[in-house]
Amino acid sequence: RTQLRALRRMVVENKQAILSALFQDLGKHPIEAEVGEVGTTLIEIDELLSQLPAYAKPQQVPSPGLLAPCFSEIRYEPLRSPGVFVIAPCNYPVNLSLVPVAGALAAGNPVVLKPSEMAKNVASLLVKLVPEYFPSSVFAIVEGGIPETTKLLQYPWGLIFFTGSSRVGKIVAAQAAQTLTPVILELGGKSPTYIASDCPEMRVVADRLIWGKTVNAGQTCVAPDYVLCHRDVLDQFIEEAKKSLVRMYGEDAQKSNLARIISTESAKRIISGIKEVELGGESKGKIIYGGSRLCDASSRFVAPTLVLEPSLDTQLMREEIFGPVLPIIPVNSSEEAIQFVAKQQAGMTPLALYVFTRSSGTFEKVAAACPSATLVRNDVIVQFGSSSLPIGGLGSSGFGSYHGKYSIESFSHRRATIYKPATAAFEFGGVRYAPYDGFKGECFKMLTKIPQVRVLHSRWILFTLLLALVYAVGALAIQQ
């Protein structure tokens, strides 16, 4: 808890410096940065501070009847030295750095953090702040790029926690395998959204989707990547989506509070995807809002853009967009939506699946047919803000999870522990010892049929039962 309190103080006492660094790196509005980065980080730290005794308490579990009397428990202990190595991304450089650090510290591990070199102002600030609040033996930070990360990956860590792209995730996993270091990979992918014909109020649907797609300029790993919209409500959704964009960012989004893309190169990549549709004719799709002419790669600005029916071979549909560009694909039914997701994903598993519908049946049908790491009905990206849910990938979107108690489980070694009283009375004639001939062997086999003992985890309970047995025997003797 001491380390968690120090981490909390570091964030609270330097909030304005953090907000300023986030604005310099990503153009985040102070309110968006405070809620999405600082606030969510503090919520996670506070959750761990208040619940750590319960989360880290040894878990008593049933014992096999064969071993009775036996007291079994799972202890949550720190991972092996030198501790946990956290490799943070550039899109949420505060939250996605400090939330896993909080979990690792709460579990009792030393931590080394490698912040993203692309978010250079946040990285420089953290490099300055961390030594002021922590000894290097508890929490150290390394600034640098690929060479520094590659060198650090050569060590046998207790755990490597990586958030980023699938391409780099594979490299991290391969390097970790050389030292038999376990990894948690928080990756991404193309998270689909389905809008059913019976969806809730369309303005609400549009506002939530547009917000989830444009917050942090679309640079969110669980952002809706594309929308499959039922044709019955397609025109209504498009109309409301355009209105939502105007309400949130005005007629000229470049003058609004929309965040900026992390780098010029990333902005150029997204803009090239928009231009491919614009130059490819109707077969490639149609820009119905925004477009490349409103973008400016030099200032890292990508205009919110709606693309109707982009073909599957376009960059926008092949790759995770990671920007404020929303493809919209009409479908005639939930079955067609399911088939589209299966074809587009091609065996990969997205980090999130979003379904807008009033029908529980439709929701469960789509959920059952389309695997995903997380699942939300009638909203987007909100699952990431909960400390009560395990946040993590599945298949191609990663593996392992964290947040709240799941951080304690992920950043701890669950040590199997047994206590057995060692007295002759509990040897039961030595039936478990060789040789196993005759009656003794049959008795040993019978012991395996004794059910699990689910109550006797306390020596005091056993002592109380023994006293009760002695009292009962004494009472019977007096009566006789």
XYZ file of C-alpha atoms in Angstrom:
480
model
C 0.000 0.000 0.000
C 2.908 2.358 0.642
C 3.933 2.155 -3.000
C 0.370 2.665 -4.213
C 0.047 5.767 -2.060
C 3.296 7.087 -3.514
C 1.999 6.429 -7.036
C -1.220 8.248 -6.212
C 0.678 11.232 -4.827
C 2.828 11.355 -7.948
C -0.257 11.604 -10.170
C -2.228 14.034 -7.988
C 0.654 16.379 -7.201
C 1.693 16.610 -10.853
C -1.698 16.593 -12.542
C -1.243 19.868 -14.395
C 2.161 18.825 -15.733
C 0.647 15.529 -16.881
C -2.254 17.273 -18.640
C 0.177 19.643 -20.337
C 2.345 16.758 -21.586
C -0.728 14.949 -22.918
C -1.773 18.076 -24.817
C 1.679 18.422 -26.350
C 1.815 14.773 -27.426
C -1.787 14.131 -28.462
C -3.579 17.457 -28.430
C -5.938 16.148 -25.764
C -8.388 18.614 -24.278
C -7.678 18.979 -20.515
C -11.073 17.539 -19.570
C -10.694 14.555 -21.913
C -7.177 13.975 -20.577
C -8.229 14.310 -16.944
C -11.133 11.888 -17.311
C -9.594 9.382 -19.723
C -6.056 9.321 -18.359
C -5.665 10.817 -14.880
C -9.117 10.017 -13.522
C -9.201 6.400 -14.667
C -5.689 5.868 -13.292
C -6.679 7.225 -9.882
C -9.835 5.093 -9.851
C -7.712 2.008 -10.394
C -5.203 2.975 -7.688
C -8.014 3.743 -5.216
C -9.675 0.404 -5.973
C -6.439 -1.441 -5.216
C -5.806 0.599 -2.069
C -9.245 -0.125 -0.632
C -9.544 -3.757 -1.683
C -5.952 -5.008 -1.531
C -6.350 -6.899 1.777
C -9.297 -8.801 0.330
C -7.697 -9.365 -3.086
C -4.360 -10.558 -1.674
C -5.798 -12.652 1.167
C -4.890 -16.355 0.957
C -7.751 -18.261 -0.628
C -8.820 -21.344 1.304
C -9.818 -24.204 -0.972
C -11.202 -27.746 -0.481
C -8.824 -30.570 0.345
C -9.039 -34.150 -0.980
C -10.599 -36.535 1.513
C -7.665 -38.826 0.816
C -5.388 -36.312 2.536
C -7.577 -35.508 5.566
C -6.920 -33.829 7.877
C -5.484 -31.327 5.421
C -5.666 -27.545 5.104
C -5.235 -26.174 1.570
C -4.898 -22.587 0.436
C -3.659 -20.453 -2.452
C -1.236 -17.687 -1.536
C -0.721 -14.661 -3.774
C 3.006 -13.907 -3.828
C 5.281 -11.692 -5.954
C 6.678 -13.040 -9.209
C 10.321 -13.940 -9.692
C 13.107 -11.374 -9.674
C 13.877 -8.884 -11.160
C 10.151 -8.121 -11.289
C 7.691 -6.920 -13.924
C 8.630 -5.201 -17.179
C 5.883 -2.914 -18.517
C 6.099 -1.770 -22.145
C 3.613 1.062 -22.585
C 1.980 2.393 -25.790
C 1.623 5.934 -27.100
C -2.157 6.315 -27.336
C -2.948 6.521 -23.601
C 0.599 7.074 -22.346
C -0.379 7.788 -18.732
C -3.201 5.310 -18.094
C -1.650 2.418 -20.007
C 1.663 3.001 -18.247
C 0.551 3.527 -14.664
C -2.457 1.194 -14.363
C -0.388 -1.967 -15.024
C 2.371 -0.497 -12.829
C -0.190 -0.076 -10.027
C -1.246 -3.711 -10.365
C 2.340 -4.950 -10.331
C 3.244 -2.847 -7.282
C 0.090 -3.938 -5.451
C 1.124 -7.553 -5.936
C 4.510 -6.799 -4.364
C 6.679 -6.715 -7.471
C 9.473 -4.337 -8.425
C 8.625 -2.688 -11.755
C 10.571 -1.385 -14.726
C 8.543 0.828 -17.077
C 9.506 1.590 -20.667
C 7.175 4.413 -21.791
C 6.514 4.964 -25.472
C 9.139 7.109 -27.167
C 6.399 8.386 -29.501
C 4.686 10.179 -26.590
C 7.950 11.950 -25.854
C 6.630 14.664 -23.524
C 4.826 12.211 -21.260
C 7.846 9.889 -21.333
C 10.234 12.706 -20.344
C 7.892 13.794 -17.552
C 7.627 10.273 -16.122
C 11.414 9.853 -16.329
C 11.706 12.994 -14.192
C 8.923 12.165 -11.700
C 9.385 8.464 -10.935
C 12.800 8.816 -9.190
C 11.351 11.605 -7.025
C 8.718 9.273 -5.566
C 10.270 5.805 -5.740
C 13.629 4.154 -5.085
C 14.926 2.463 -8.229
C 14.715 -0.915 -6.484
C 10.921 -0.521 -6.366
C 9.993 1.356 -9.550
C 12.474 2.261 -12.258
C 11.875 3.819 -15.647
C 13.894 3.507 -18.842
C 13.592 6.046 -21.623
C 14.417 5.004 -25.160
C 13.226 3.208 -28.263
C 13.634 -0.129 -29.986
C 17.299 -0.749 -28.960
C 16.564 -0.207 -25.259
C 13.426 -2.354 -25.391
C 15.246 -5.127 -27.255
C 18.009 -5.201 -24.662
C 15.588 -5.313 -21.742
C 13.654 -8.163 -23.368
C 16.743 -10.350 -23.083
C 16.401 -10.590 -19.289
C 14.337 -13.298 -17.509
C 11.546 -11.203 -15.994
C 8.823 -12.336 -13.649
C 6.358 -11.049 -16.250
C 6.357 -8.832 -19.330
C 3.273 -6.666 -19.806
C 2.962 -5.285 -23.334
C 0.309 -3.030 -24.848
C 0.542 -2.297 -28.554
C 0.188 -3.738 -32.029
C -0.108 -7.416 -32.922
C 3.043 -7.175 -35.025
C 5.202 -5.998 -32.128
C 3.334 -8.275 -29.715
C 4.568 -11.295 -31.655
C 8.148 -10.029 -31.380
C 7.795 -9.502 -27.629
C 6.305 -12.976 -27.145
C 9.082 -14.590 -29.183
C 11.776 -12.800 -27.171
C 10.094 -13.692 -23.871
C 9.995 -17.356 -24.863
C 13.805 -17.399 -24.967
C 13.924 -16.830 -21.198
C 10.654 -18.632 -20.377
C 9.188 -15.329 -19.233
C 5.374 -15.214 -19.091
C 3.705 -12.352 -20.941
C 0.461 -10.434 -20.942
C -0.293 -9.029 -24.386
C -2.876 -6.266 -24.723
C -3.212 -5.905 -28.486
C -5.998 -4.624 -30.722
C -7.705 -5.542 -33.950
C -10.792 -4.512 -35.873
C -13.627 -4.379 -33.329
C -17.008 -4.656 -35.119
C -20.292 -2.971 -34.244
C -23.728 -4.200 -35.279
C -26.759 -1.887 -35.298
C -29.922 -3.975 -35.431
C -33.220 -2.837 -36.933
C -34.669 -2.710 -33.409
C -31.838 -0.594 -32.011
C -32.556 1.952 -29.251
C -33.156 5.653 -29.899
C -30.971 6.480 -32.908
C -29.610 9.784 -31.645
C -28.279 7.989 -28.568
C -26.802 5.218 -30.722
C -25.091 7.730 -33.018
C -23.766 9.902 -30.183
C -22.249 6.919 -28.386
C -20.685 5.468 -31.511
C -19.284 8.775 -32.758
C -17.912 9.586 -29.309
C -16.268 6.157 -29.016
C -14.789 6.480 -32.501
C -13.450 10.030 -32.109
C -12.354 10.260 -28.463
C -8.559 10.498 -28.486
C -8.911 10.893 -32.284
C -9.893 7.230 -32.571
C -6.605 6.010 -31.076
C -8.239 3.575 -28.673
C -7.594 -0.157 -28.844
C -11.256 -0.961 -28.086
C -12.714 1.704 -30.386
C -15.423 0.544 -32.807
C -13.491 -0.079 -36.020
C -16.426 -0.411 -38.409
C -20.233 -0.511 -38.261
C -22.571 -3.100 -39.740
C -25.922 -1.317 -39.929
C -29.265 -2.912 -40.760
C -30.636 -1.377 -43.979
C -33.943 -0.551 -42.306
C -32.197 2.056 -40.136
C -29.179 2.889 -42.330
C -30.332 6.303 -43.563
C -31.422 7.290 -40.083
C -28.064 6.287 -38.592
C -26.068 8.172 -41.236
C -28.137 11.310 -40.719
C -27.775 11.148 -36.922
C -24.046 10.332 -37.146
C -23.453 13.474 -39.211
C -25.436 15.547 -36.718
C -23.433 14.037 -33.841
C -20.159 15.018 -35.507
C -21.336 18.596 -35.984
C -22.576 18.837 -32.378
C -19.287 17.501 -31.003
C -16.748 19.142 -33.311
C -18.561 21.855 -35.272
C -18.430 22.512 -38.987
C -14.633 22.805 -38.894
C -13.275 20.013 -36.711
C -9.705 21.321 -37.036
C -10.704 24.246 -34.813
C -12.392 21.962 -32.282
C -11.150 20.013 -29.268
C -10.560 16.863 -31.308
C -7.261 15.267 -30.286
C -4.388 14.851 -32.728
C -2.785 11.706 -34.098
C 0.387 10.748 -32.223
C 2.755 11.240 -35.192
C 2.900 12.652 -38.701
C 3.620 9.179 -40.070
C 0.516 7.720 -38.413
C -1.602 10.593 -39.727
C -0.304 10.005 -43.252
C -1.171 6.301 -42.985
C -4.793 7.044 -42.050
C -5.142 9.757 -44.711
C -3.830 7.357 -47.351
C -6.629 4.966 -46.431
C -9.185 7.748 -47.002
C -7.583 8.709 -50.339
C -7.674 5.114 -51.539
C -11.467 5.209 -51.291
C -11.688 8.677 -52.858
C -9.553 7.718 -55.854
C -10.830 4.186 -56.320
C -14.295 4.920 -57.642
C -17.585 3.472 -56.419
C -16.134 -0.028 -56.181
C -13.919 1.112 -53.292
C -16.662 2.894 -51.347
C -17.957 6.431 -50.880
C -16.936 9.247 -48.534
C -20.170 10.652 -47.089
C -18.654 12.955 -44.456
C -15.212 14.465 -44.017
C -12.485 13.342 -46.393
C -8.778 13.830 -47.046
C -9.145 17.451 -48.206
C -9.994 18.393 -44.603
C -6.979 16.582 -43.146
C -3.528 17.982 -42.455
C -0.768 15.448 -41.812
C 1.760 18.155 -40.949
C -0.297 19.158 -37.888
C -1.278 15.512 -37.243
C -4.951 16.312 -37.860
C -7.265 13.707 -39.364
C -10.818 14.916 -39.937
C -13.669 12.722 -38.677
C -14.737 10.784 -41.754
C -17.638 8.473 -42.579
C -17.107 5.927 -45.361
C -20.064 4.054 -46.860
C -19.504 0.488 -48.082
C -15.704 0.373 -48.415
C -14.606 -2.817 -50.164
C -12.891 -5.501 -48.114
C -9.636 -5.086 -50.040
C -9.159 -1.451 -48.991
C -6.671 -0.430 -46.326
C -9.543 0.745 -44.116
C -10.978 -2.783 -44.008
C -7.714 -4.746 -43.984
C -5.992 -2.968 -41.114
C -6.971 -1.588 -37.735
C -7.782 2.051 -38.514
C -6.722 3.634 -35.201
C -8.120 6.992 -36.204
C -11.435 8.930 -36.495
C -12.566 7.180 -39.677
C -15.719 5.039 -39.509
C -16.628 2.594 -42.287
C -20.368 1.818 -42.510
C -21.522 -1.402 -44.175
C -25.254 -2.080 -44.775
C -26.585 -5.553 -43.941
C -30.030 -7.108 -44.280
C -30.060 -9.203 -41.103
C -28.127 -10.292 -38.039
C -27.193 -13.456 -39.944
C -25.560 -11.384 -42.677
C -23.742 -9.332 -40.052
C -22.423 -12.513 -38.442
C -21.239 -13.839 -41.806
C -19.517 -10.542 -42.583
C -17.643 -10.514 -39.267
C -16.537 -14.119 -39.761
C -15.214 -13.331 -43.245
C -13.564 -10.054 -42.284
C -11.904 -11.408 -39.141
C -10.623 -14.517 -40.969
C -10.072 -16.472 -37.773
C -8.816 -13.512 -35.725
C -10.516 -12.392 -32.526
C -11.261 -8.690 -31.945
C -10.690 -6.989 -28.620
C -14.320 -5.848 -28.507
C -17.737 -6.516 -30.031
C -20.553 -3.969 -29.814
C -24.226 -4.666 -30.473
C -27.006 -2.061 -30.463
C -30.377 -3.747 -30.085
C -33.451 -3.801 -27.853
C -33.633 -7.582 -28.171
C -31.775 -9.816 -25.726
C -32.202 -12.634 -28.224
C -30.468 -10.708 -31.014
C -27.677 -9.688 -28.681
C -27.038 -13.230 -27.467
C -27.227 -14.589 -31.020
C -24.544 -12.217 -32.300
C -22.452 -12.649 -29.153
C -22.500 -16.449 -29.451
C -21.542 -16.427 -33.133
C -18.838 -13.738 -33.006
C -16.042 -14.379 -30.478
C -14.417 -11.332 -28.908
C -12.361 -10.497 -25.839
C -14.971 -8.067 -24.479
C -18.649 -7.557 -25.239
C -20.919 -4.519 -24.829
C -24.591 -3.987 -25.598
C -25.825 -0.497 -26.517
C -22.572 1.373 -25.823
C -18.887 1.399 -26.793
C -15.463 1.439 -25.038
C -17.024 1.866 -21.555
C -15.828 -1.580 -20.455
C -12.287 -0.250 -20.289
C -13.234 2.136 -17.474
C -14.369 -0.587 -15.061
C -12.091 -1.892 -12.302
C -14.494 -4.783 -11.753
C -14.050 -6.361 -15.175
C -11.033 -8.300 -16.499
C -9.654 -6.315 -19.428
C -7.578 -8.361 -21.825
C -7.372 -9.950 -25.229
C -8.337 -13.281 -26.735
C -6.470 -15.043 -29.518
C -5.115 -12.489 -31.985
C -6.042 -9.586 -29.668
C -3.741 -10.873 -26.939
C -3.976 -12.874 -23.739
C -3.988 -12.251 -20.020
C -6.054 -9.605 -18.241
C -5.831 -6.891 -15.607
C -7.788 -4.208 -13.671
C -8.826 -4.502 -10.030
C -8.514 -7.957 -8.521
C -7.562 -9.373 -11.913
C -4.349 -7.335 -11.734
C -3.484 -9.036 -8.445
C -4.130 -12.438 -10.006
C -2.094 -11.648 -13.132
C 0.857 -10.046 -11.367
C 1.095 -12.707 -8.629
C 2.328 -16.239 -8.375
C -0.520 -18.337 -7.001
C 1.409 -20.548 -4.610
C -0.309 -23.835 -3.762
C 0.064 -24.438 -0.025
C -0.907 -27.377 2.201
C -0.659 -27.861 5.943
C -1.084 -31.328 7.479
C -0.857 -32.141 11.193
C 2.025 -34.605 11.681
C 0.962 -36.961 14.470
C 0.675 -40.751 14.615
C -3.081 -40.434 15.147
C -3.479 -39.132 11.597
C -1.361 -41.839 9.957
C -4.366 -44.208 9.938
C -2.208 -47.283 10.324
C 0.184 -46.168 7.581
C -2.146 -47.269 4.782
C -0.550 -44.915 2.244
C 2.887 -46.459 2.663
C 4.149 -49.510 0.774
C 3.690 -52.428 0.626
C 0.103 -52.382 -0.656
C -0.764 -56.058 -0.275
C -4.053 -57.460 0.958
C -6.410 -55.547 3.222
C -4.069 -52.577 3.579
C -4.023 -52.003 -0.167
C -7.818 -52.221 -0.382
C -8.147 -49.656 2.401
C -5.809 -47.294 0.521
C -7.994 -47.574 -2.591
C -11.110 -46.848 -0.555
C -9.586 -43.593 0.709
C -9.693 -42.182 -2.835
C -13.495 -42.336 -2.697
C -13.733 -39.964 0.262
C -15.205 -36.653 -1.024
C -13.460 -33.284 -0.849
C -13.395 -31.691 2.581
C -14.826 -28.200 2.068
C -15.036 -26.861 5.643
C -12.030 -27.838 7.714
C -9.602 -25.077 6.768
C -9.029 -23.865 10.320
C -7.115 -25.568 13.074
C -9.535 -23.945 15.511
C -12.464 -25.658 13.784
C -10.654 -28.993 14.030
C -9.834 -28.351 17.674
C -13.469 -27.466 18.395
C -14.690 -30.653 16.709
C -12.231 -32.757 18.698
C -13.420 -31.150 21.918
C -17.008 -31.841 20.932
C -16.138 -35.468 20.219
C -14.415 -35.827 23.610
C -17.420 -34.240 25.333
C -19.847 -36.577 23.543
C -17.820 -39.656 24.414
C -17.576 -38.497 28.045
C -21.308 -37.867 28.219
C -22.075 -41.350 26.884
C -19.697 -42.911 29.404
C -21.395 -41.090 32.310
C -24.837 -42.238 31.143
C -23.693 -45.827 31.052
